[in-house]
mmCIF file of C-alpha atoms in Angstrom:
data_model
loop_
_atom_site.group_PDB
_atom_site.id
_atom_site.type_symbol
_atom_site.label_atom_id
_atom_site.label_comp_id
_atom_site.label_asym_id
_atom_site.label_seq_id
_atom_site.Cartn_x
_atom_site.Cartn_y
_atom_site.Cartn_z
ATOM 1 C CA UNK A 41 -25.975 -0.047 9.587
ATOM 2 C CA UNK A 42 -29.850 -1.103 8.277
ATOM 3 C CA UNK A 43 -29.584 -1.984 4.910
ATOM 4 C CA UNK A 44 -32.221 1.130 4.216
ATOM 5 C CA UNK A 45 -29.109 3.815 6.053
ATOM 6 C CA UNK A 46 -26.509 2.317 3.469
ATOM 7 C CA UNK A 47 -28.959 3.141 0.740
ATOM 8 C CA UNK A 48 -29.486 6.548 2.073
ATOM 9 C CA UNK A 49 -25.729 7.018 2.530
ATOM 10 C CA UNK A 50 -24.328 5.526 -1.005
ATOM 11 C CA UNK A 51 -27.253 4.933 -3.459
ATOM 12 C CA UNK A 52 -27.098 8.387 -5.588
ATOM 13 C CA UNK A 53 -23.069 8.076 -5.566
ATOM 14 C CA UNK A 54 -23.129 3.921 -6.827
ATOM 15 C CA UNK A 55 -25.829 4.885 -9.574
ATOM 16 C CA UNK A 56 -23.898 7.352 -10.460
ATOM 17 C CA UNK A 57 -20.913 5.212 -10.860
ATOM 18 C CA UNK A 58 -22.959 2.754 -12.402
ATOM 19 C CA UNK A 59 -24.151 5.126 -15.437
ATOM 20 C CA UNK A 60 -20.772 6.044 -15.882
ATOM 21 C CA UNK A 61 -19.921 2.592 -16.664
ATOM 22 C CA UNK A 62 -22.769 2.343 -18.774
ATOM 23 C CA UNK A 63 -21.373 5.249 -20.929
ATOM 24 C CA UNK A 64 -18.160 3.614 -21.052
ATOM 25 C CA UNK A 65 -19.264 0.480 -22.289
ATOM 26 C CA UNK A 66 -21.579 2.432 -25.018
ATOM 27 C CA UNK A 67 -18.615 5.140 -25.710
ATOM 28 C CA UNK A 68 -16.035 2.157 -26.400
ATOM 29 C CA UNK A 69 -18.702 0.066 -28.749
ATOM 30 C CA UNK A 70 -19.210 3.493 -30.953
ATOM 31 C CA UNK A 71 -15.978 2.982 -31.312
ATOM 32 C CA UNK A 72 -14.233 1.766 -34.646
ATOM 33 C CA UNK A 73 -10.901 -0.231 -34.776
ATOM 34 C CA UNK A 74 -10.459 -3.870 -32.706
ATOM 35 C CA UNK A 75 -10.573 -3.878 -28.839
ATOM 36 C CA UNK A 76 -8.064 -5.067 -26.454
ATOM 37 C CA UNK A 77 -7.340 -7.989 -23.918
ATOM 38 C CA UNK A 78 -8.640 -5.172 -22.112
ATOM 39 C CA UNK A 79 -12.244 -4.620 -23.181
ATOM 40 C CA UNK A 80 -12.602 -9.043 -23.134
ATOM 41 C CA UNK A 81 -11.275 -8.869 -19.384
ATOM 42 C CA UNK A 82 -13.621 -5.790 -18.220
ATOM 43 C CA UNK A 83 -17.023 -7.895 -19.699
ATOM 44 C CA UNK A 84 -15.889 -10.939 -17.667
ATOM 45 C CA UNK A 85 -15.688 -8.443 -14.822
ATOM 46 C CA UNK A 86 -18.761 -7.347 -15.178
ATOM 47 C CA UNK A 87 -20.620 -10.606 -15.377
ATOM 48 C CA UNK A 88 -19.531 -10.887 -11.479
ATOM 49 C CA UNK A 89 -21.733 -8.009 -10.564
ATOM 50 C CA UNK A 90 -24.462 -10.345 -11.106
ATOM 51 C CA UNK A 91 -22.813 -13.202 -9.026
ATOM 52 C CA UNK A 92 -25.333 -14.221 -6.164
ATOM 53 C CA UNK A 93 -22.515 -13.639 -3.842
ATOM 54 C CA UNK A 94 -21.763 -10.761 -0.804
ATOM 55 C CA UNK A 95 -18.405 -11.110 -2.434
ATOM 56 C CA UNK A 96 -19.156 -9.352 -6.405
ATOM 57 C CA UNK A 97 -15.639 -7.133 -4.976
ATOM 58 C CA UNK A 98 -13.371 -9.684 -4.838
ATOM 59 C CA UNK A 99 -14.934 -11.641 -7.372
ATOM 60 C CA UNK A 100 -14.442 -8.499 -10.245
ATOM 61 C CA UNK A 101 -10.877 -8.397 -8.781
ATOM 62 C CA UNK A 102 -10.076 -11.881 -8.982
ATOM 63 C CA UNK A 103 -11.463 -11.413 -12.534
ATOM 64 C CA UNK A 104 -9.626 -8.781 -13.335
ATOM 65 C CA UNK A 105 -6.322 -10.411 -11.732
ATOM 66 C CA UNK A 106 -3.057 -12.736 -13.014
ATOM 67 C CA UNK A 107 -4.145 -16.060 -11.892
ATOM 68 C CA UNK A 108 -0.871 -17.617 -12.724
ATOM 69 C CA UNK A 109 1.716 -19.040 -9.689
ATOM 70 C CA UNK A 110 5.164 -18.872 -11.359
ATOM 71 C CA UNK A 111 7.514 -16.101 -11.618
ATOM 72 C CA UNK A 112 7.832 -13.917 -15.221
ATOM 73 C CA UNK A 113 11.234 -15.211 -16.145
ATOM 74 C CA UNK A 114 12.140 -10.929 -16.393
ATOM 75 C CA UNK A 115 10.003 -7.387 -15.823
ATOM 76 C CA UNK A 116 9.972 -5.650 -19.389
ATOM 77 C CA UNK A 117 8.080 -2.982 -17.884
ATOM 78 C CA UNK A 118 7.052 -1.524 -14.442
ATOM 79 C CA UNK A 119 3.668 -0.439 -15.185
ATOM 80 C CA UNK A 120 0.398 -2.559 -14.534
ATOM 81 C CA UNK A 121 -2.890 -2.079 -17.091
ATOM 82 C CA UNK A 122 -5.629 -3.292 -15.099
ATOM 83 C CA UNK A 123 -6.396 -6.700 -16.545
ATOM 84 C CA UNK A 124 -4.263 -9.818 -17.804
ATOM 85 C CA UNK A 125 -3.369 -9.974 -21.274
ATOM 86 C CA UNK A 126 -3.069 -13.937 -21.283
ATOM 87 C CA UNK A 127 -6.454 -14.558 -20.253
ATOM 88 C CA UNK A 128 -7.859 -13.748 -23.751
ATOM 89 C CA UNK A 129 -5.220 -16.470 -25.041
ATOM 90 C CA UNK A 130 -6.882 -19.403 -22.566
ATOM 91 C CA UNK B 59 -9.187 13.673 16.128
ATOM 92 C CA UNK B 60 -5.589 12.252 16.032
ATOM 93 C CA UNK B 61 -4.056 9.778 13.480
ATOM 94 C CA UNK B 62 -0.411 8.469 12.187
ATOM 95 C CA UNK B 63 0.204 8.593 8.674
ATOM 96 C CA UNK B 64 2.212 5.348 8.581
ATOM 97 C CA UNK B 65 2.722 5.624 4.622
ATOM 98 C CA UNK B 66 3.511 8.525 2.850
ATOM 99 C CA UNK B 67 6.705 9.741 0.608
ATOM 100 C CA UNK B 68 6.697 13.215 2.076
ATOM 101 C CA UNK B 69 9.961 13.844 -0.269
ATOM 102 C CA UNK B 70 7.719 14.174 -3.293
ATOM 103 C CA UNK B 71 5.047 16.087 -1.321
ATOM 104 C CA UNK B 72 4.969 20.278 -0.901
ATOM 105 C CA UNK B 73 4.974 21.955 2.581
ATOM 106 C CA UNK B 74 1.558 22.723 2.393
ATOM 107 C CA UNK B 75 0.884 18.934 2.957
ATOM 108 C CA UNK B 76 3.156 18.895 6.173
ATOM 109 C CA UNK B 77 0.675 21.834 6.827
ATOM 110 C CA UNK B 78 -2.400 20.136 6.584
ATOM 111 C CA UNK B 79 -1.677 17.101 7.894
ATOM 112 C CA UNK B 80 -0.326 18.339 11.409
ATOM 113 C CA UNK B 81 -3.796 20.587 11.587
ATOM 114 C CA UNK B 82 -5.863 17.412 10.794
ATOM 115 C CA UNK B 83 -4.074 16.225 13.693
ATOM 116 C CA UNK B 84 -1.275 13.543 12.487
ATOM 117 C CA UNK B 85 1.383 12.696 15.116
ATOM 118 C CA UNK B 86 3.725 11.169 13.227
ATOM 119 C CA UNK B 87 4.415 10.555 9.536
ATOM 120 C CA UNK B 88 6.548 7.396 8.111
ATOM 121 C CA UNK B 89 8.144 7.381 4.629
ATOM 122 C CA UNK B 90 9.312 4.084 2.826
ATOM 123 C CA UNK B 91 11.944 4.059 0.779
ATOM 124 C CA UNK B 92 10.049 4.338 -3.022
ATOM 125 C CA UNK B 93 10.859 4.620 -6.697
ATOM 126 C CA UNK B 94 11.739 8.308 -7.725
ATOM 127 C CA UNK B 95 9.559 8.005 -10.869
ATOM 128 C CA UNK B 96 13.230 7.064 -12.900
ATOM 129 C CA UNK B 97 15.641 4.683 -12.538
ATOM 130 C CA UNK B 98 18.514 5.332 -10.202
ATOM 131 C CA UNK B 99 21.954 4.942 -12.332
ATOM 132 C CA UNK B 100 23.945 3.895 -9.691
ATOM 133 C CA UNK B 101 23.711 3.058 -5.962
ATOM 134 C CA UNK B 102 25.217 6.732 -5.290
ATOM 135 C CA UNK B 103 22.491 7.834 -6.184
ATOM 136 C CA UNK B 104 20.630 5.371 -3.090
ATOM 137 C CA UNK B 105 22.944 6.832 -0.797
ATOM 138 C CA UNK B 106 21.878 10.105 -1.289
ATOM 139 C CA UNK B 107 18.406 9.275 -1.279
ATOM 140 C CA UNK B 108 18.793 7.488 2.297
ATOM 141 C CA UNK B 109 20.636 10.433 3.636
ATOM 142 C CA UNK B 110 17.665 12.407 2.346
ATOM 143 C CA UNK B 111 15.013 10.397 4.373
ATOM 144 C CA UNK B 112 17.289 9.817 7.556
ATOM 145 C CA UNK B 113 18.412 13.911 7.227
ATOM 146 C CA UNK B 114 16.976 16.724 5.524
ATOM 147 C CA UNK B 115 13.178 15.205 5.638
ATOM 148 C CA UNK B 116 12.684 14.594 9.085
ATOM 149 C CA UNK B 117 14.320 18.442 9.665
ATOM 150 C CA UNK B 118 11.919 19.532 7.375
ATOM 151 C CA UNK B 119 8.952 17.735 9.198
ATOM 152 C CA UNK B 120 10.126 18.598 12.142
ATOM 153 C CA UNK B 121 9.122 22.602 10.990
ATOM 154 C CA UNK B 122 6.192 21.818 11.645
ATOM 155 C CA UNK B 123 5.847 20.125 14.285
ATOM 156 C CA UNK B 124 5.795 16.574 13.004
ATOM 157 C CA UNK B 125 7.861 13.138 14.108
ATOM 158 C CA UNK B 126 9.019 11.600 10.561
ATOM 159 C CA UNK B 127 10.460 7.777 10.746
ATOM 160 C CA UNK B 128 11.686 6.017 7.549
ATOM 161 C CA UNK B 129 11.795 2.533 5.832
ATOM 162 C CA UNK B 130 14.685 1.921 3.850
ATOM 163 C CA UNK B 131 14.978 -0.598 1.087
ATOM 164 C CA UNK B 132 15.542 -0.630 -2.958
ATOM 165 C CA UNK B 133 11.923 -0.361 -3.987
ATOM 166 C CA UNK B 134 10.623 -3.690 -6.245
ATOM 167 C CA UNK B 135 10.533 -1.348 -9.283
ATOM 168 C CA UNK B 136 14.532 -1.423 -9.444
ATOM 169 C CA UNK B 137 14.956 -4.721 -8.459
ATOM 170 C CA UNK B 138 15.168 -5.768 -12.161
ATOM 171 C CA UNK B 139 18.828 -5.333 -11.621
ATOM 172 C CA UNK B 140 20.227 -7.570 -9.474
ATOM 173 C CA UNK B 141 23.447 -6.756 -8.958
ATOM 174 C CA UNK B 142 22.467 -2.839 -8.871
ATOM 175 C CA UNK B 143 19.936 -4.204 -5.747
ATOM 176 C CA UNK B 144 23.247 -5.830 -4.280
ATOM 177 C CA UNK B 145 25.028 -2.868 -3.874
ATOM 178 C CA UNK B 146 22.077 -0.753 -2.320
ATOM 179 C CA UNK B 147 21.369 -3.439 0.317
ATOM 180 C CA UNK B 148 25.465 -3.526 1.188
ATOM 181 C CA UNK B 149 24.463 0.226 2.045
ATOM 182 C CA UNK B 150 21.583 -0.394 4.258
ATOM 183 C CA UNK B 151 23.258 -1.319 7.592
ATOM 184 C CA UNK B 152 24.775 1.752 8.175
ATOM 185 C CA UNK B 153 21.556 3.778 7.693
ATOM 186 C CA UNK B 154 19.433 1.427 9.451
ATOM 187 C CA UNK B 155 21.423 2.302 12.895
ATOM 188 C CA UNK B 156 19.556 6.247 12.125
ATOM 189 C CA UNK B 157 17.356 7.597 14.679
ATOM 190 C CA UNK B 158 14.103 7.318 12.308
ATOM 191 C CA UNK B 159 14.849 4.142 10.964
ATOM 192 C CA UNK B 160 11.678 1.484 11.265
ATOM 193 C CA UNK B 161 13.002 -1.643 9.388
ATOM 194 C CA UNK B 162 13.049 -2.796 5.978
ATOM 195 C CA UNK B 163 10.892 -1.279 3.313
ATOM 196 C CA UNK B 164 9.085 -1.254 1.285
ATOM 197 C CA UNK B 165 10.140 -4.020 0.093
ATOM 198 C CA UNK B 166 8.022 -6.798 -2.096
ATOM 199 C CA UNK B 167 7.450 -7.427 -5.494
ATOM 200 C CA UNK B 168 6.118 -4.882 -8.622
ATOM 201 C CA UNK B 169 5.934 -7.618 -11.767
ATOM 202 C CA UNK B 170 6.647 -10.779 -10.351
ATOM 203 C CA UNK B 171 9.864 -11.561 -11.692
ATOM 204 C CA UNK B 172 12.222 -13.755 -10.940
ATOM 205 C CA UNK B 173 14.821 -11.448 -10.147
ATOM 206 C CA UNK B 174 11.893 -9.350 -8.365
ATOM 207 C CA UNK B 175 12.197 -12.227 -5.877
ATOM 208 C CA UNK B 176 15.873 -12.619 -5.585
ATOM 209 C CA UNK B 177 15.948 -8.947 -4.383
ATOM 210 C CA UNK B 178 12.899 -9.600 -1.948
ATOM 211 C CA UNK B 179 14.653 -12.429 -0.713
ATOM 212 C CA UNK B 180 18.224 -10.878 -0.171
ATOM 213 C CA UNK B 181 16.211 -7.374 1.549
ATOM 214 C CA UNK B 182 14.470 -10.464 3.981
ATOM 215 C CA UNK B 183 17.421 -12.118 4.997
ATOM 216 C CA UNK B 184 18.637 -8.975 6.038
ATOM 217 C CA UNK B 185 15.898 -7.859 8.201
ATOM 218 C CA UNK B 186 16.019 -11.477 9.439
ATOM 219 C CA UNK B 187 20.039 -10.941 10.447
ATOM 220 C CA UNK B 188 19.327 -7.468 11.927
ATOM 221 C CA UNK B 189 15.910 -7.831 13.551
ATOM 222 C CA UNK B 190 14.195 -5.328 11.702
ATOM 223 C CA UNK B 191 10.477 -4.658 10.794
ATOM 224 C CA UNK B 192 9.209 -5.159 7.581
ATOM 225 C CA UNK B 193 6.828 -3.495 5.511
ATOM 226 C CA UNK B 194 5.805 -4.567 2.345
ATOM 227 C CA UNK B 195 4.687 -3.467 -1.284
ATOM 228 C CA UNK B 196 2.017 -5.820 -2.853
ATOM 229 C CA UNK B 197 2.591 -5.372 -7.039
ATOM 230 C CA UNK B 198 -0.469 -2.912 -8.432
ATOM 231 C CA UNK B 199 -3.590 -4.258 -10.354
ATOM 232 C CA UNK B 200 -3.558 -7.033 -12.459
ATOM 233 C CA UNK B 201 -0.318 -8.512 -10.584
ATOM 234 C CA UNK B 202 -1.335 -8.167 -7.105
ATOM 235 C CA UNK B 203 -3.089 -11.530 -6.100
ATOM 236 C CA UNK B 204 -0.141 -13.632 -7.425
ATOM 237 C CA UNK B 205 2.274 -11.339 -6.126
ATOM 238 C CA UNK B 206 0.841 -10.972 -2.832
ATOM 239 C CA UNK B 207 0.776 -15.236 -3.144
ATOM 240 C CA UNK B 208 4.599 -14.981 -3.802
ATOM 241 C CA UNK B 209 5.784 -12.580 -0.773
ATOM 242 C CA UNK B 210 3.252 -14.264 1.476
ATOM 243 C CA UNK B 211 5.180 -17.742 0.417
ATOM 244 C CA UNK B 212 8.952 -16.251 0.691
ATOM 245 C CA UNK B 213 8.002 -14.454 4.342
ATOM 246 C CA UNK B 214 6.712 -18.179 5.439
ATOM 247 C CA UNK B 215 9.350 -20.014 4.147
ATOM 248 C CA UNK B 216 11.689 -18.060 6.541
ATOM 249 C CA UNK B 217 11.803 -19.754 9.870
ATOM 250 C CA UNK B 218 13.246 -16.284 11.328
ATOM 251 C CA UNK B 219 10.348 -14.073 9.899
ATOM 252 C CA UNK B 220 7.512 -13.179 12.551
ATOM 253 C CA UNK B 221 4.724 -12.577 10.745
ATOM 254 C CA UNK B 222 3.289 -9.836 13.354
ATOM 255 C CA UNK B 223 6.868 -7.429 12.601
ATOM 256 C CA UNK B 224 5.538 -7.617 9.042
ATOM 257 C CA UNK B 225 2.857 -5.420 7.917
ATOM 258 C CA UNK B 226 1.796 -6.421 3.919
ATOM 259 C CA UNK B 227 0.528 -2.858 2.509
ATOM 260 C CA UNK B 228 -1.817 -2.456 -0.322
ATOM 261 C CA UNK B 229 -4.277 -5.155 0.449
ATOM 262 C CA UNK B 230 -7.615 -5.626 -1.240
ATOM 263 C CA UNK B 231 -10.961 -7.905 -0.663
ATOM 264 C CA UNK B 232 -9.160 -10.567 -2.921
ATOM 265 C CA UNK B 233 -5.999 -10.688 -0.749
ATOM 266 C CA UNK B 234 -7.018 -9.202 2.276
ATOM 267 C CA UNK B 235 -7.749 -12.545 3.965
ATOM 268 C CA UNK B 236 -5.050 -14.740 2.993
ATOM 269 C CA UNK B 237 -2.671 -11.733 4.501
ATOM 270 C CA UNK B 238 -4.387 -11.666 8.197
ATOM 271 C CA UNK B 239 -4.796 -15.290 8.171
ATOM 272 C CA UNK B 240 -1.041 -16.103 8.054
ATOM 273 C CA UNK B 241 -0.752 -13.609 10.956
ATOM 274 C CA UNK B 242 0.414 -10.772 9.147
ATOM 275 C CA UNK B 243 -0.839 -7.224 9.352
ATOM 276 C CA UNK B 244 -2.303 -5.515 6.859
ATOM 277 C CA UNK B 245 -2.170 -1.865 5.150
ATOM 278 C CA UNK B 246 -4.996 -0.760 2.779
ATOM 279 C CA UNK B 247 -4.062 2.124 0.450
ATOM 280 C CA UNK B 248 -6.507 4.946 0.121
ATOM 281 C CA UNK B 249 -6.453 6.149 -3.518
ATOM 282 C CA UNK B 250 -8.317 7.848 -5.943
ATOM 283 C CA UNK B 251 -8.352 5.656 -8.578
ATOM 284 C CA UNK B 252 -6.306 2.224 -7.892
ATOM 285 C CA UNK B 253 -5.979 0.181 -4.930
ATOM 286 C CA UNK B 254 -8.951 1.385 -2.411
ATOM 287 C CA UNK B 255 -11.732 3.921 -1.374
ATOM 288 C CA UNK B 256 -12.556 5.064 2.151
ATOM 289 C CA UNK B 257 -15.980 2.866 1.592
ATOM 290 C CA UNK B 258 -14.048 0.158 0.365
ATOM 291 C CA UNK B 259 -11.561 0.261 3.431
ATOM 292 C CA UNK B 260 -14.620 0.677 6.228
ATOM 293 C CA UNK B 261 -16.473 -2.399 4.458
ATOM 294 C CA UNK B 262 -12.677 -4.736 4.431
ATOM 295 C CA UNK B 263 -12.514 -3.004 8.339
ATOM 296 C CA UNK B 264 -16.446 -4.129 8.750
ATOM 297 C CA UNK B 265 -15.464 -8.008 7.203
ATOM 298 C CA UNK B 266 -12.379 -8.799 8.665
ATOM 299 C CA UNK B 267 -12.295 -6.559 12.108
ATOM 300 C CA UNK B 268 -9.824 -3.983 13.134
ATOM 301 C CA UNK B 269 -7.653 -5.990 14.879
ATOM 302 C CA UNK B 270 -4.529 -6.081 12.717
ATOM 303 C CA UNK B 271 -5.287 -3.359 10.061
ATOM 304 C CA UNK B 272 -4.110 -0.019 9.589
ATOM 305 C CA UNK B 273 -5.084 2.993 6.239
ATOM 306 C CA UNK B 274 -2.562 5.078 4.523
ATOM 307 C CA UNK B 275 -2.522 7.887 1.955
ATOM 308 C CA UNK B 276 0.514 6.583 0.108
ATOM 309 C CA UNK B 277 0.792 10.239 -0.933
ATOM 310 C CA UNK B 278 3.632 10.724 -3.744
ATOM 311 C CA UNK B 279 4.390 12.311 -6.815
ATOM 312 C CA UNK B 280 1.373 10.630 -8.434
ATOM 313 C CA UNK B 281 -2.834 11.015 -7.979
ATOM 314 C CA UNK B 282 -2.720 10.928 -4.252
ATOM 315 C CA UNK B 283 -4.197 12.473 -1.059
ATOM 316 C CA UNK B 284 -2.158 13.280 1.666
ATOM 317 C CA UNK B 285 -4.970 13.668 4.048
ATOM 318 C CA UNK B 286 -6.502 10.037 2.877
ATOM 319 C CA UNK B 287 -6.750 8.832 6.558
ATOM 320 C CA UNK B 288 -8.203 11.345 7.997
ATOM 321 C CA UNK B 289 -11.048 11.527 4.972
ATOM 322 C CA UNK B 290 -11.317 7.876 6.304
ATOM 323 C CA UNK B 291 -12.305 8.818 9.570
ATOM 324 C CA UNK B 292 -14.887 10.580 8.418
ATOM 325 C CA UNK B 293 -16.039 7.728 6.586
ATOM 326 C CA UNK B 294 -15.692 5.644 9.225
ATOM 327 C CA UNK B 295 -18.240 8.061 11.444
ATOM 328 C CA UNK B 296 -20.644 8.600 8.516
ATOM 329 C CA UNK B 297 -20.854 4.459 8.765
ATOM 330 C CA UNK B 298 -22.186 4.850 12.682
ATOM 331 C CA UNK B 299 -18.283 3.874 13.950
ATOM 332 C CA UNK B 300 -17.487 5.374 17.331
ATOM 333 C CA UNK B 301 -14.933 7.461 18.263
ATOM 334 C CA UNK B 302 -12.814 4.474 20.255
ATOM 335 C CA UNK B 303 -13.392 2.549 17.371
ATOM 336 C CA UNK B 304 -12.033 5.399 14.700
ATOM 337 C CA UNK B 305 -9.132 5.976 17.165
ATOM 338 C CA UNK B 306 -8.153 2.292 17.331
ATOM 339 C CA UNK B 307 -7.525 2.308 13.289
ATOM 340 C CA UNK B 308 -6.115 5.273 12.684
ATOM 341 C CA UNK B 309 -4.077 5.975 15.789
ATOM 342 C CA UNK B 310 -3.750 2.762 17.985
ATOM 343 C CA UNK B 311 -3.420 0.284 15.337
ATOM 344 C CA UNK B 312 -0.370 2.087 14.032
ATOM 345 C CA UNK B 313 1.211 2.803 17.065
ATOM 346 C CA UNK B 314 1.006 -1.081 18.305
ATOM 347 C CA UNK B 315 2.686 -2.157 15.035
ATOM 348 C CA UNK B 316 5.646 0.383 14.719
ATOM 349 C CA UNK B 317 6.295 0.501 18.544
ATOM 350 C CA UNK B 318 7.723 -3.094 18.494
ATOM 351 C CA UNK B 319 10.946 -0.782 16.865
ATOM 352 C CA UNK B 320 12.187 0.822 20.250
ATOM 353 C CA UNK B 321 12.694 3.996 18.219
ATOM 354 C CA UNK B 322 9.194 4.707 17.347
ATOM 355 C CA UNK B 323 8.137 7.580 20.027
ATOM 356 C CA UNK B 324 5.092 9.509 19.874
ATOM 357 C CA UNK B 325 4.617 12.840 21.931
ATOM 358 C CA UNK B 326 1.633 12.135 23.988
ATOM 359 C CA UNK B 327 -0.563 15.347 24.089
ATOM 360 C CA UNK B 328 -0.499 17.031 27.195
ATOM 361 C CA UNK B 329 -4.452 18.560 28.494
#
C-alpha cells in the first residue's frame, strides 16, 4: 500500500493512541508519591519513537525487554510487568 | 473464508465460541496443554487434565461440527517444580499414542529459570525419543527476548531437533527474525492488549513473508478473542492482500505445519 492508503487506513486510530499516551504520561506526573522501574523504563521507550529507524517496534520492545543471557537462579513469581526492574539499577 | 485455529484452550472457552468459530468458517481447532490459572497439586491432577483434552473436549467440539487436536506438555508456569514436572512427563507417552495428539506442547519457558530449563529440556528429549512435533511458549513481556534466546539455544543444541517440526509461538518484531532464521516456524499471538495486533501481525507478515508463519487467538480464561484469526483476515484484506494470499496464512500455512503428524486430517469441503 501508498504510504497516503496507510494514512487513510490507520491515521485517526494511531493519533488516537497517541493522545492516550499523552494523557498517561500527564495523568501519572499529577500524580504524588515516587514512580517505579516502571515509569524510568516506559520514557526510555518512548525516546525510540523518535529513532530514525523503520524499526521504532522492535526498538520500544527491545527497550522495554530483559537484556540479560543467564538463567534466574529460581521463578518467585509467574507474572511479567512489562518492563525490567534491573535496568533502573545499571 | 476458511481458517484453522491452531492455538486456542477451548477448555476454558463457552460453547458459544465453538459456535462462532465453526460459522466464521474454522476447520479445525488445536489446544495446547496450558496453566489452569492455579497450580496443579499433584500430577493426578495432569492426568485428568490430559484425559480432558484427548476425551471430553474433542466430543464436545465435535457438537459442532469441529476437528479438535491437542498438545500435551506441563506448561512453563509449573515447571518451577522439578520433580512435580518429572512425574507429568512419565505420563505423557501413554496419551501421546491418542487420536488428537500433535506433539509436545506448549512447552518453553515463562521466567527464565533455571529449573524452567531443566523441564524444557527433559519435555525436548522426549519429543526427540518419540518423534513428536513441538510447539512452543515464548515467556510474556519483559522476559520474552531472552527467553526466546534460551529455547532457540536448547532446540539447536539438540542434534535430533528439526527445526521445521518446531513452531516457536508468541513471536514479536524483536524476536521474530532470529526465530525464522534458525529455520523454525513461527506463531504470532493476536491479543488485545499483550503480545500482538492484527496490524502488527500483517506488517511482521509484510517484513518477513508468509512463508513459515501462522496467527492464533490463544483464546483462554483471560482477555482473549476466540475469533482473532479470522478478525486478521480482515485485516489482512483491508491491507490490499488477496484472497490466495489470506488463505495461505490462515489455512495453508497451518495445515503444512501440523500435517507432518500423520494424524492431523482435515475434511476437505465438498462443492
Amino acid at each position: 500500500m501508498s504510504r497516503q492508503q496507510l494514512l487513510d487506513l490507520y491515521y485517526l486510530e494511531a493519533r488516537s493512541k497517541l493522545i492516550d499516551v499523552a494523557a498517561f504520561l500527564d495523568r501519572v506526573e499529577r500524580a504524588s508519591g515516587a514512580g517505579d522501574f516502571r515509569w524510568d523504563a516506559f520514557k526510555a521507550a518512548l525516546a525510540q519513537m523518535q529513532a530514525a529507524t523503520s524499526a521504532r517496534a522492535e526498538g520500544v520492545l527491545n527497550a522495554l525487554s530483559d537484556p540479560t543471557t543467564e538463567p534466574i537462579p529460581v521463578a518467585t513469581t509467574k507474572a511479567a510487568c512489562g518492563a525490567w526492574p534491573g535496568r533502573s539499577a545499571t | 473464508m476458511r481458517y484453522i485455529e491452531p492455538h486456542a484452550h477451548m477448555v476454558s472457552r463457552t460453547t458459544d465460541d465453538y459456535q462462532a468459530m465453526v460459522v466464521a468458517g474454522c476447520a479445525a481447532v488445536c489446544e495446547p496443554a496450558f496453566w489452569a490459572g492455579f497450580d496443579r497439586s499433584s500430577a493426578a491432577g495432569f492426568y485428568d487434565y490430559f484425559c480432558q483434552l484427548t476425551e471430553h473436549e474433542p466430543r464436545r467440539a465435535a457438537k459442532f461440527g469441529l476437528p479438535h487436536y491437542c498438545w500435551l506438555c506441563i506448561n512453563p508456569k509449573e515447571a518451577e517444580d522439578v520433580k512435580l514436572a518429572q512425574d507429568v512427563v512419565a505420563l505423557m507417552p501413554q496419551f501421546l499414542e491418542r487420536s488428537n495428539v500433535l506433539g509436545i506442547g506448549e512447552i518453553g519457558l515463562n521466567k527464565n529459570s533455571r529449573n524452567e530449563l531443566k523441564v524444557l529440556e527433559l519435555h525436548v528429549d522426549l519429543a526427540a525419543r518419540q518423534n513428536q512435533l513441538i510447539l512452543v511458549h515464548t515467556p510474556h513481556l519483559e522476559d520474552k527476548l531472552k527467553g526466546t534466546r534460551l529455547i532457540l539455544d536448547v532446540l539447536k543444541a539438540d542434534g535430533r531437533i528439526k527445526p521445521e517440526r518446531c513452531l516457536i509461538d508468541h513471536v514479536e518484531e524483536h524476536t521474530v527474525k532470529m526465530v525464522l532464521d534458525q529455520g523454525f516456524w513461527a506463531g504470532m499471538t493476536l491479543y488485545p492488549e499483550t503480545k500482538c495486533t492484527a496490524a502488527r501481525a500483517v506488517d511482521m507478515i509484510e517484513r518477513y513473508g508468509s512463508e513459515r508463519l501462522w496467527m492464533n487467538s490463544a483464546c483462554d480464561w483471560g482477555v482473549s478473542v476466540p475469533l482473532a484469526v479470522p478478525y486478521a483476515a480482515q485485516e489482512l484484506r483491508r491491507r490490499g492482500h488477496d484472497a490466495a494470499t489470506i488463505d495461505r496464512l490462515v489455512y495453508q500455512n497451518p495445515k503444512r505445519f501440523l500435517s507432518q503428524c500423520s494424524k492431523f486430517k482435515l475434511i476437505e469441503p465438498t462443492v
